[in-house]
C-alpha positions as YAML, in Angstrom:
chain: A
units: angstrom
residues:
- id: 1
  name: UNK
  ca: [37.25, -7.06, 18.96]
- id: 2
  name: UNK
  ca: [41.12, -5.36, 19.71]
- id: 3
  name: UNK
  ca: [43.61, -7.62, 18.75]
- id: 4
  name: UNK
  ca: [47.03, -6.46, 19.48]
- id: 5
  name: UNK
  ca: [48.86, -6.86, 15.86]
- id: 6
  name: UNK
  ca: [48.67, -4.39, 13.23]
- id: 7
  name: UNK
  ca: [45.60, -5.55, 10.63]
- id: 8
  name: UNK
  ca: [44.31, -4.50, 7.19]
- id: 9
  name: UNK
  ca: [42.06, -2.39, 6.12]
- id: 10
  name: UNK
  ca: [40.73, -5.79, 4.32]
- id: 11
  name: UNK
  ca: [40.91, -7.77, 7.52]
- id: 12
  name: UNK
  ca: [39.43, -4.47, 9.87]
- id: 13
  name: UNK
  ca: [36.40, -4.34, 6.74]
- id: 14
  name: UNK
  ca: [35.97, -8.08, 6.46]
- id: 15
  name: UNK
  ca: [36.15, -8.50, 10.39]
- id: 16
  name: UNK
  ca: [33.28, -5.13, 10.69]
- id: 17
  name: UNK
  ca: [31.11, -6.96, 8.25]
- id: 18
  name: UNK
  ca: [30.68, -10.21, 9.89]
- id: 19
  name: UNK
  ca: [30.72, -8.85, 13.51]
- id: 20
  name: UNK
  ca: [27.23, -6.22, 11.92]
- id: 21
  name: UNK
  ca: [25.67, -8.96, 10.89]
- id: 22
  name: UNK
  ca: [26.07, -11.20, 13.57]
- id: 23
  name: UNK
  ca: [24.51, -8.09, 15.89]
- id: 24
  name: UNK
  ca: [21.45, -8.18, 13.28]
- id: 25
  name: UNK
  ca: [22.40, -5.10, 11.40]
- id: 26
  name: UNK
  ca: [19.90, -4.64, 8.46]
- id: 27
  name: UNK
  ca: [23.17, -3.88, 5.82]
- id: 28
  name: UNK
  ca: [25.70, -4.74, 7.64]
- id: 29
  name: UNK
  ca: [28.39, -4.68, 4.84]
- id: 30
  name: UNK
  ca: [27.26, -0.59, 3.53]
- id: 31
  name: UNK
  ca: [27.43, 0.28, 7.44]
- id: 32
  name: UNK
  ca: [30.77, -1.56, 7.86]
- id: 33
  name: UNK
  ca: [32.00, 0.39, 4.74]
- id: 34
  name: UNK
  ca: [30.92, 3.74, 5.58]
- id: 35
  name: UNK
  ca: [32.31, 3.60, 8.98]
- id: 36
  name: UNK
  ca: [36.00, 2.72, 7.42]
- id: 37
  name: UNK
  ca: [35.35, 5.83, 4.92]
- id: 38
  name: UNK
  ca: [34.92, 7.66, 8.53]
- id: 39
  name: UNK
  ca: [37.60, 6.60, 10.08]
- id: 40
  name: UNK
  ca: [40.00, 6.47, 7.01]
- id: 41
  name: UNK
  ca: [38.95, 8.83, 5.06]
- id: 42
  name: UNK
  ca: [39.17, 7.00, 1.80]
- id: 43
  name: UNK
  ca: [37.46, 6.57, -0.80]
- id: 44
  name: UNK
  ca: [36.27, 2.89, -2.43]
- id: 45
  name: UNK
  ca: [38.36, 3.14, -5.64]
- id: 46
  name: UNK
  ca: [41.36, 3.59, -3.34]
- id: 47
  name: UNK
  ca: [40.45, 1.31, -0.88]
- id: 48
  name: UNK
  ca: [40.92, -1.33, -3.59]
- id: 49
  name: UNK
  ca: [44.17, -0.63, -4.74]
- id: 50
  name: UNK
  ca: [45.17, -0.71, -1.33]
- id: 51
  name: UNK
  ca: [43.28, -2.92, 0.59]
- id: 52
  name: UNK
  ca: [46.49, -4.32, 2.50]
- id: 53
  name: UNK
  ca: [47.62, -1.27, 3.72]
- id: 54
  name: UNK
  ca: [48.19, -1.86, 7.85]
- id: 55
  name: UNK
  ca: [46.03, 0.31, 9.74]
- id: 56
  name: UNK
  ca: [47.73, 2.35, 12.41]
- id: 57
  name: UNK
  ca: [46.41, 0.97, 16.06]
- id: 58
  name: UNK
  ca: [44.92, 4.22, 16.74]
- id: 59
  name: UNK
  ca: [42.88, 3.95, 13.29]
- id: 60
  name: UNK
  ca: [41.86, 0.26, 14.28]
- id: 61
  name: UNK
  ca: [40.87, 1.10, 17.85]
- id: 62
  name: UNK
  ca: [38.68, 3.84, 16.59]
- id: 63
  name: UNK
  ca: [37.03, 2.03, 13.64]
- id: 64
  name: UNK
  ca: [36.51, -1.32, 16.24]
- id: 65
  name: UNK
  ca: [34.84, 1.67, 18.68]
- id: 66
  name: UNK
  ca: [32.39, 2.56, 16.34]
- id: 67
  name: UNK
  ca: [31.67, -1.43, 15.00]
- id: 68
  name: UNK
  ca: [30.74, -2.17, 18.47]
- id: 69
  name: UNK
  ca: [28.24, 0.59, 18.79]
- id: 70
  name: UNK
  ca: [26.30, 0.36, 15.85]
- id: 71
  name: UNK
  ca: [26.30, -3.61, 16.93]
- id: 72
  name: UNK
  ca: [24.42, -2.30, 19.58]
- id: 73
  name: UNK
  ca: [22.01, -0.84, 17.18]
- id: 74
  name: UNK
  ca: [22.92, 2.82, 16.93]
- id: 75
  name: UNK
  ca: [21.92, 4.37, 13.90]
- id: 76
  name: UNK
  ca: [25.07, 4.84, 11.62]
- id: 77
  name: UNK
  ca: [24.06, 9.06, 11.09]
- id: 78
  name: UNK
  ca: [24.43, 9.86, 14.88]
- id: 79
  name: UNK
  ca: [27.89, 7.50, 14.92]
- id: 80
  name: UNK
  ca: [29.12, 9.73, 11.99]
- id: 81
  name: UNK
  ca: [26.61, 13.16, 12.86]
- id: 82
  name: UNK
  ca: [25.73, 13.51, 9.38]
- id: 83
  name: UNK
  ca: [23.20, 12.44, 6.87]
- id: 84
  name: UNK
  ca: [21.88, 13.95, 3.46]
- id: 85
  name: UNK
  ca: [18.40, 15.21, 3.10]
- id: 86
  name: UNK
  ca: [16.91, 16.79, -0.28]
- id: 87
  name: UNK
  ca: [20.56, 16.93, -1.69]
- id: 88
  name: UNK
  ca: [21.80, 18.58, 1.49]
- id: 89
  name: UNK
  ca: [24.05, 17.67, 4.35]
- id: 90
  name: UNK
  ca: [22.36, 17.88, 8.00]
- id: 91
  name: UNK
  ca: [24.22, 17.42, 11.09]
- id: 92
  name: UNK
  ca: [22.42, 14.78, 13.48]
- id: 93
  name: UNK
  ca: [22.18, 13.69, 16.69]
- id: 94
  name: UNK
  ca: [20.34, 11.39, 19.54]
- id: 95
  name: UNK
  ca: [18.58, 14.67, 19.92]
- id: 96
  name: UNK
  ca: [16.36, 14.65, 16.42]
- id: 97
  name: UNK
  ca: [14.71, 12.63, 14.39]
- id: 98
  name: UNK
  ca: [16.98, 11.40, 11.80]
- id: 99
  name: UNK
  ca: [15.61, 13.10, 8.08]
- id: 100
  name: UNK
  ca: [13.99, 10.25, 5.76]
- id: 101
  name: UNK
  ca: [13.63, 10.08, 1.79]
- id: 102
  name: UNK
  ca: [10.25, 9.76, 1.91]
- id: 103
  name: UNK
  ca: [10.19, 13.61, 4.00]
- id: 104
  name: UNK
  ca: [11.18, 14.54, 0.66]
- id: 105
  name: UNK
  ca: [7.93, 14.75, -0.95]
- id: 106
  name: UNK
  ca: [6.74, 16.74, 2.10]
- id: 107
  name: UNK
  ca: [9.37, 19.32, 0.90]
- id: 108
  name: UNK
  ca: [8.64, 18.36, -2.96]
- id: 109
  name: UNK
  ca: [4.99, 19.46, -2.40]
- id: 110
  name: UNK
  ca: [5.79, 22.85, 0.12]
- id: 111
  name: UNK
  ca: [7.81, 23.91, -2.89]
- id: 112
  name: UNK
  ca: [4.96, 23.49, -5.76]
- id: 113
  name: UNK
  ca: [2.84, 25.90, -3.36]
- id: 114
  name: UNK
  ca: [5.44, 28.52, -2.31]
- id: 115
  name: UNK
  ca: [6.66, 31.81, -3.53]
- id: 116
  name: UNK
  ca: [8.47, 34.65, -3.45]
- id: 117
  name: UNK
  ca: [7.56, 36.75, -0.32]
- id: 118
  name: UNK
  ca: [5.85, 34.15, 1.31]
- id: 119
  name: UNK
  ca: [6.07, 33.37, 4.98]
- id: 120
  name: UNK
  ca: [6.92, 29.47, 6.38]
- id: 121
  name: UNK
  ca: [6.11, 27.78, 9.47]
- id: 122
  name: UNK
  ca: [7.31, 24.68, 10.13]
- id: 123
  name: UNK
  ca: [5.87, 22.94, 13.45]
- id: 124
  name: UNK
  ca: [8.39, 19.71, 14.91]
- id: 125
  name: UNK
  ca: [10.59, 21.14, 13.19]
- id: 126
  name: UNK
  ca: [14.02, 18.82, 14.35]
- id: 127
  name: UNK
  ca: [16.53, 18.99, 12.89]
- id: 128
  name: UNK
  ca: [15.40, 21.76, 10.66]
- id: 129
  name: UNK
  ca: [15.63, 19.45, 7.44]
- id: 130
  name: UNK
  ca: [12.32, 20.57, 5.96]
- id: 131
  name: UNK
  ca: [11.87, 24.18, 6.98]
- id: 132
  name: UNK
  ca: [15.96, 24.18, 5.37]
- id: 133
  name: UNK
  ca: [15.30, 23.04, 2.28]
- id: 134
  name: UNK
  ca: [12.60, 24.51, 1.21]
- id: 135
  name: UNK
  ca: [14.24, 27.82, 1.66]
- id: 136
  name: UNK
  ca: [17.48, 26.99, 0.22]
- id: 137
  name: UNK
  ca: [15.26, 25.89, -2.84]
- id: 138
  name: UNK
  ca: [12.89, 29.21, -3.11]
- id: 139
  name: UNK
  ca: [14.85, 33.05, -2.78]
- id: 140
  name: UNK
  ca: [12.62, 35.52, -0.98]
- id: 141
  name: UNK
  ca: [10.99, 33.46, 1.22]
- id: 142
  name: UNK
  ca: [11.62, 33.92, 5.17]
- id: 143
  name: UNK
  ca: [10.64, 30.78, 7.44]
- id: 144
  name: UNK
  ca: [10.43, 29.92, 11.17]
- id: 145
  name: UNK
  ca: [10.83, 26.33, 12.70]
- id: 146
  name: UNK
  ca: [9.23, 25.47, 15.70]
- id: 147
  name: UNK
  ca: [10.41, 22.45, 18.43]
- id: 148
  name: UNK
  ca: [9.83, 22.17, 21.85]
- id: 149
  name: UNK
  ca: [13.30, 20.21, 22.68]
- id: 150
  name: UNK
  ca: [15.97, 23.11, 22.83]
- id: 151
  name: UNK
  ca: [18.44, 20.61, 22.01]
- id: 152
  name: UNK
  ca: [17.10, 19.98, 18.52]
- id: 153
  name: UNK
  ca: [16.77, 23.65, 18.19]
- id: 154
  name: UNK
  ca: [20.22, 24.17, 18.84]
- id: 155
  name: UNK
  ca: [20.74, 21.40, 16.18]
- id: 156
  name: UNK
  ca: [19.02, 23.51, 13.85]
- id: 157
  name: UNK
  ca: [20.63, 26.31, 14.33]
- id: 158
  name: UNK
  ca: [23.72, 25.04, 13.51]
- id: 159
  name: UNK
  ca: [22.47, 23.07, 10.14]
- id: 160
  name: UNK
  ca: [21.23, 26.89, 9.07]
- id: 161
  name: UNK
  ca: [24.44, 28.50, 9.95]
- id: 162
  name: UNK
  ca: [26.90, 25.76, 8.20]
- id: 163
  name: UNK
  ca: [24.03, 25.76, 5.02]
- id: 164
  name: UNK
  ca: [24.68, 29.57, 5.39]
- id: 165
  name: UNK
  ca: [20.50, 29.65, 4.97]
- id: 166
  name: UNK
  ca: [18.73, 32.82, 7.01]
- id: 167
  name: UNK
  ca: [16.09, 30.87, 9.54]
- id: 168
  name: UNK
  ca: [14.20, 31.71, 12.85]
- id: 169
  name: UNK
  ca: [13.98, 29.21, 15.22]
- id: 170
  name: UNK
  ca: [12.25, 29.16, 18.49]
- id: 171
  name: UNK
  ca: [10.87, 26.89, 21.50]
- id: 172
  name: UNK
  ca: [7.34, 26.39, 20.85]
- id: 173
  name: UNK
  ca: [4.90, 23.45, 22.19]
- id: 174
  name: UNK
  ca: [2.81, 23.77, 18.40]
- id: 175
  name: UNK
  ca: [1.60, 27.21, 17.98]
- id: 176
  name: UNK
  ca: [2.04, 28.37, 21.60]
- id: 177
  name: UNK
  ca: [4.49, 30.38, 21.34]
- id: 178
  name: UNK
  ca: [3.92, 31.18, 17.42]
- id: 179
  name: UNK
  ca: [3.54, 34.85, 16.30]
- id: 180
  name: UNK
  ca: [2.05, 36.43, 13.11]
- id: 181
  name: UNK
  ca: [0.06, 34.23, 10.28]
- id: 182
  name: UNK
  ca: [1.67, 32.47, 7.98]
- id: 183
  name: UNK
  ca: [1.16, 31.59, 4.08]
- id: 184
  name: UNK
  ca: [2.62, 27.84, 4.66]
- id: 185
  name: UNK
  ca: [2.76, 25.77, 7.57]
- id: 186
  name: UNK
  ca: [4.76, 22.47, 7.51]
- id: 187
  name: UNK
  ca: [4.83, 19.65, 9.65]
- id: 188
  name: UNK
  ca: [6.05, 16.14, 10.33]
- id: 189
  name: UNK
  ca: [4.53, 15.67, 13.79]
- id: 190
  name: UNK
  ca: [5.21, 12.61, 16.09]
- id: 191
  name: UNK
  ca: [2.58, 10.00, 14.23]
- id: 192
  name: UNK
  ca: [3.28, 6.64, 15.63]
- id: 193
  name: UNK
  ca: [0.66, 4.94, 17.71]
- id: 194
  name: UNK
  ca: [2.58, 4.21, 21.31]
- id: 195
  name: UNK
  ca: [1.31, 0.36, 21.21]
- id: 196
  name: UNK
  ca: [3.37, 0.67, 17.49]
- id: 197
  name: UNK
  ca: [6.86, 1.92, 19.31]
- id: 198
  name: UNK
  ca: [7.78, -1.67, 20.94]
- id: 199
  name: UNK
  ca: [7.53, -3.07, 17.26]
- id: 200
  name: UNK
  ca: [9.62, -0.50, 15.78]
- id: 201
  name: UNK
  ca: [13.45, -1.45, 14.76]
- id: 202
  name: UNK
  ca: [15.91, -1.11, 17.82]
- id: 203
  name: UNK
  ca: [17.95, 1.83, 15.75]
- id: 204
  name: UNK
  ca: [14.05, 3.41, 15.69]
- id: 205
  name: UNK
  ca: [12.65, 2.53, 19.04]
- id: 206
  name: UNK
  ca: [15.61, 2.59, 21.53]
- id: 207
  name: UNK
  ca: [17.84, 5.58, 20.06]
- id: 208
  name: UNK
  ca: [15.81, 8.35, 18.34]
- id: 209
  name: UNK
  ca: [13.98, 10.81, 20.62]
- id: 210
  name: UNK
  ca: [10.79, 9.11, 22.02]
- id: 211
  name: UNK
  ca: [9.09, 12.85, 21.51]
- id: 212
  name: UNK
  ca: [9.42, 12.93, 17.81]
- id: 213
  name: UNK
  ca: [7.91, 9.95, 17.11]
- id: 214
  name: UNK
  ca: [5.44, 8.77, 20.09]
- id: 215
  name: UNK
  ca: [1.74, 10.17, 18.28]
- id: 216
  name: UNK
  ca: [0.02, 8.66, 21.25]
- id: 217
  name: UNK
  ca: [-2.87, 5.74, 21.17]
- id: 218
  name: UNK
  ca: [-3.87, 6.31, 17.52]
- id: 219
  name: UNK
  ca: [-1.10, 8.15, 16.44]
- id: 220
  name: UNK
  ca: [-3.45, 10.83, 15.18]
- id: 221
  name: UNK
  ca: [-2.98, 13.35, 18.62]
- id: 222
  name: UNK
  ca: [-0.41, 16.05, 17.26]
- id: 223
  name: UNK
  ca: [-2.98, 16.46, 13.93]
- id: 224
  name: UNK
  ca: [-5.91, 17.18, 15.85]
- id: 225
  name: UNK
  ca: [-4.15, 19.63, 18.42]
- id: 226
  name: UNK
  ca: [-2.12, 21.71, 14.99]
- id: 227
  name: UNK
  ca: [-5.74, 21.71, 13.18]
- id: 228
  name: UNK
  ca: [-7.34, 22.81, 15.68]
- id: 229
  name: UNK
  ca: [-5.58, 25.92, 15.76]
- id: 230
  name: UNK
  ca: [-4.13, 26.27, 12.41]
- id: 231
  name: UNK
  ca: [-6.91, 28.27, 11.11]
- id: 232
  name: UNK
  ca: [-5.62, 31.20, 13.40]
- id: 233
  name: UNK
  ca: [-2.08, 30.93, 11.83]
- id: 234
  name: UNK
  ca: [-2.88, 30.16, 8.25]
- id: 235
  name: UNK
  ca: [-3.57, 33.20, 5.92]
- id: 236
  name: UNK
  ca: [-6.87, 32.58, 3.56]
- id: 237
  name: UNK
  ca: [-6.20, 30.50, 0.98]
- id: 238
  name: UNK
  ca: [-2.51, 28.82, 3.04]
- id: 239
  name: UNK
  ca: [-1.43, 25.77, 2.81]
- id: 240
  name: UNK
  ca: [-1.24, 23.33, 5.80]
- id: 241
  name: UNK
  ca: [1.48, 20.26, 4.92]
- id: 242
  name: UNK
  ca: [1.98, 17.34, 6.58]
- id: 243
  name: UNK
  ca: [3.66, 14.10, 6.91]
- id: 244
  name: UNK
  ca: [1.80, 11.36, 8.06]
- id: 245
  name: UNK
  ca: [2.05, 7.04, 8.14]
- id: 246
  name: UNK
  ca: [1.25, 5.05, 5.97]
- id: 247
  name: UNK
  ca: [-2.48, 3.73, 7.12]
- id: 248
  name: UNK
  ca: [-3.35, 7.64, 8.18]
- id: 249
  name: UNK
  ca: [-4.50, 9.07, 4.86]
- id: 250
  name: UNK
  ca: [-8.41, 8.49, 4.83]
- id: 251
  name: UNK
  ca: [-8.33, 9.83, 8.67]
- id: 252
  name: UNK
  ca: [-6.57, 13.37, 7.67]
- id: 253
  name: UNK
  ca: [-8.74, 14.26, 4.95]
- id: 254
  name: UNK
  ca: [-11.25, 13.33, 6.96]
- id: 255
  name: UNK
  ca: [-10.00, 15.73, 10.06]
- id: 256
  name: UNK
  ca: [-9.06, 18.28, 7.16]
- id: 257
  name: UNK
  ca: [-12.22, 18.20, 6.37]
- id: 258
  name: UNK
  ca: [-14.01, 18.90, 9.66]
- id: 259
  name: UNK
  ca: [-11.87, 21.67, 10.02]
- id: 260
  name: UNK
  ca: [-12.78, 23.58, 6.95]
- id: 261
  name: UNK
  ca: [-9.89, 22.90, 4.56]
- id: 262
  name: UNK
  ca: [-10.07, 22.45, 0.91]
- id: 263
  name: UNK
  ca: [-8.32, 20.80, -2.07]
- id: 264
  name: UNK
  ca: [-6.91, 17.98, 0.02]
- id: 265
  name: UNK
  ca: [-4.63, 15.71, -1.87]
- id: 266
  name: UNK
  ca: [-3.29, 12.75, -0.33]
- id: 267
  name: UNK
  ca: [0.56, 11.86, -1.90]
- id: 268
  name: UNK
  ca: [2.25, 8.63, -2.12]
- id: 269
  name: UNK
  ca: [5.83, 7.18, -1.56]
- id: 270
  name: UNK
  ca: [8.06, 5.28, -3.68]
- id: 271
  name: UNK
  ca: [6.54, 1.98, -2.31]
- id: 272
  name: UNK
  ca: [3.30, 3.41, -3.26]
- id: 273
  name: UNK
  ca: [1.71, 4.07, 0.96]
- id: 274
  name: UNK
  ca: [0.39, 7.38, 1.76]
- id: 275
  name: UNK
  ca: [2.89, 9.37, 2.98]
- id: 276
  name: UNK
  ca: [1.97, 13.57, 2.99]
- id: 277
  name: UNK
  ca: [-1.24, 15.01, 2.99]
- id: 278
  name: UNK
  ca: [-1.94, 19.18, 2.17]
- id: 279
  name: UNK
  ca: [-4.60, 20.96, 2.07]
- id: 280
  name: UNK
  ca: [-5.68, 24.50, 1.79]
- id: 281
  name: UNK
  ca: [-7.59, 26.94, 3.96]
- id: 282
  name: UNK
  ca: [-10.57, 28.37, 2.29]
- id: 283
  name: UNK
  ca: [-10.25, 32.12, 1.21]
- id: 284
  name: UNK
  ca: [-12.89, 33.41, 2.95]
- id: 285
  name: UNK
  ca: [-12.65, 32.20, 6.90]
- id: 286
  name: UNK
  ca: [-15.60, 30.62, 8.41]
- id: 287
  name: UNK
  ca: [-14.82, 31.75, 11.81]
...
């Protein structure tokens, strides 16, 4: 895309905008834009009044670098390392799943059941977006987020420590290495059926972590192994949380409801699918 002449930030925009969509890029002129604000650092109100300012060679080199990858379909957040979740920024990678507005109500519907002194587990944890905000939103409670990929652990981490919010986080396949019980447990597990993946959008199926999304032949595998063992970590009378796809709803209350829990509520998205299901475990165990 290099040309060797000095160009404008309206020609280097213009040029990003056509070259996106060409590649199939869903909004290819927000991506195009958001890569210059990147790159430039500017904002849009200056970018007007000074959309004929010459853009050094180094600038164009690097904004033409990061065109060209997300033309090959890498999702804008892991070419910037940054996205906002629940009014917070997260630092991304290739390493986690990349937070979603509809994981908000997941968090929306943790925080209508949590309080003060209360005790938070939250299982695939990633990029720590969920387990995160929930505690930055609710003082005095202390959480733990559980992955099994280090790397998205050490991801975590780092999201805690630049939100300056007090988390544990530790390697874990589910509850395996899990200690204590637990008042809430959270968890967006890997939900999409592996005859789904192929289907997916190329940002989706060849760039985020295979692991975090792959929920085997009917999607439903990573629900039946955490609610099969839940009981053990829940208190009487926790909540269990999850995020599930859109067609999964009448399955989980029906799993739910084999294993004992109560007052399951099913909770819908902005485009009005299924998208989190809770439900409670009863007060008195029938272990």
């Amino acid at each position: 895309m290099a040309e060797n002449r000095e160009k404008s930030l309206k020609e280097l925009l213009d040029s990003g905008k056509v070259y996106l969509a060409g590649k199939g890029v869903e909004d290819a002129a927000a991506d195009a834009w958001l890569l210059m604000e990147e790159v430039f650092r500017i904002s849009r109100s200056w970018y007007f009044a000074h959309s004929e300012t010459k853009a050094s060679e180094e600038q164009a080199r690097s904004y033409e670098a990061l065109i060209a990858r997300r033309g090959e379909r890498i999702p804008l957040q892991y070419l910037t390392g940054k996205t906002w979740f629940f009014g917070l920024p997260f630092t991304v990678n290739e390493h986690v799943l990349i937070p979603r507005q509809d994981t908000e109500i997941l968090v929306e519907q943790a925080l209508k059941r949590v309080a003060p002194g209360m005790r938070i587990l939250d299982l695939c944890t990633g990029s720590g977006c969920i387990l995160l905000s929930v505690l930055s939103n609710c003082e005095g409670v202390t959480g733990v987020g559980a992955d099994l990929s280090e790397q998205a652990l050490e991801v975590a981490r780092r999201n805690a420590s630049d939100l300056k919010i007090e988390a544990e986080f530790c390697r874990s396949d589910l509850f395996e290495q899990i200690e204590g019980t637990f008042d809430l447990i959270l968890s967006n597990p890997p939900y999409i059926r592996t005859d789904v993946i192929p289907t997916l959008m190329p940002e989706v199926r060849d760039h985020e972590p295979r692991m975090a999304l792959d929920g085997k032949e009917d999607g439903l595998y990573f629900y039946r192994k955490i609610l099969k063992d839940a009981g053990k970590f829940l208190v009487p009378g926790g909540w269990l949380c999850f995020e599930i796809g859109f067609d999964q709803g009448k399955d989980l209350r029906c799993l739910m409801e084999t294993c004992g829990f109560e007052q399951i509520e099913i909770f819908r998205d902005l485009a009005g699918l299924d998208r989190t299901v809770v439900g409670r475990r009863a007060e008195m165990s029938k272990e």
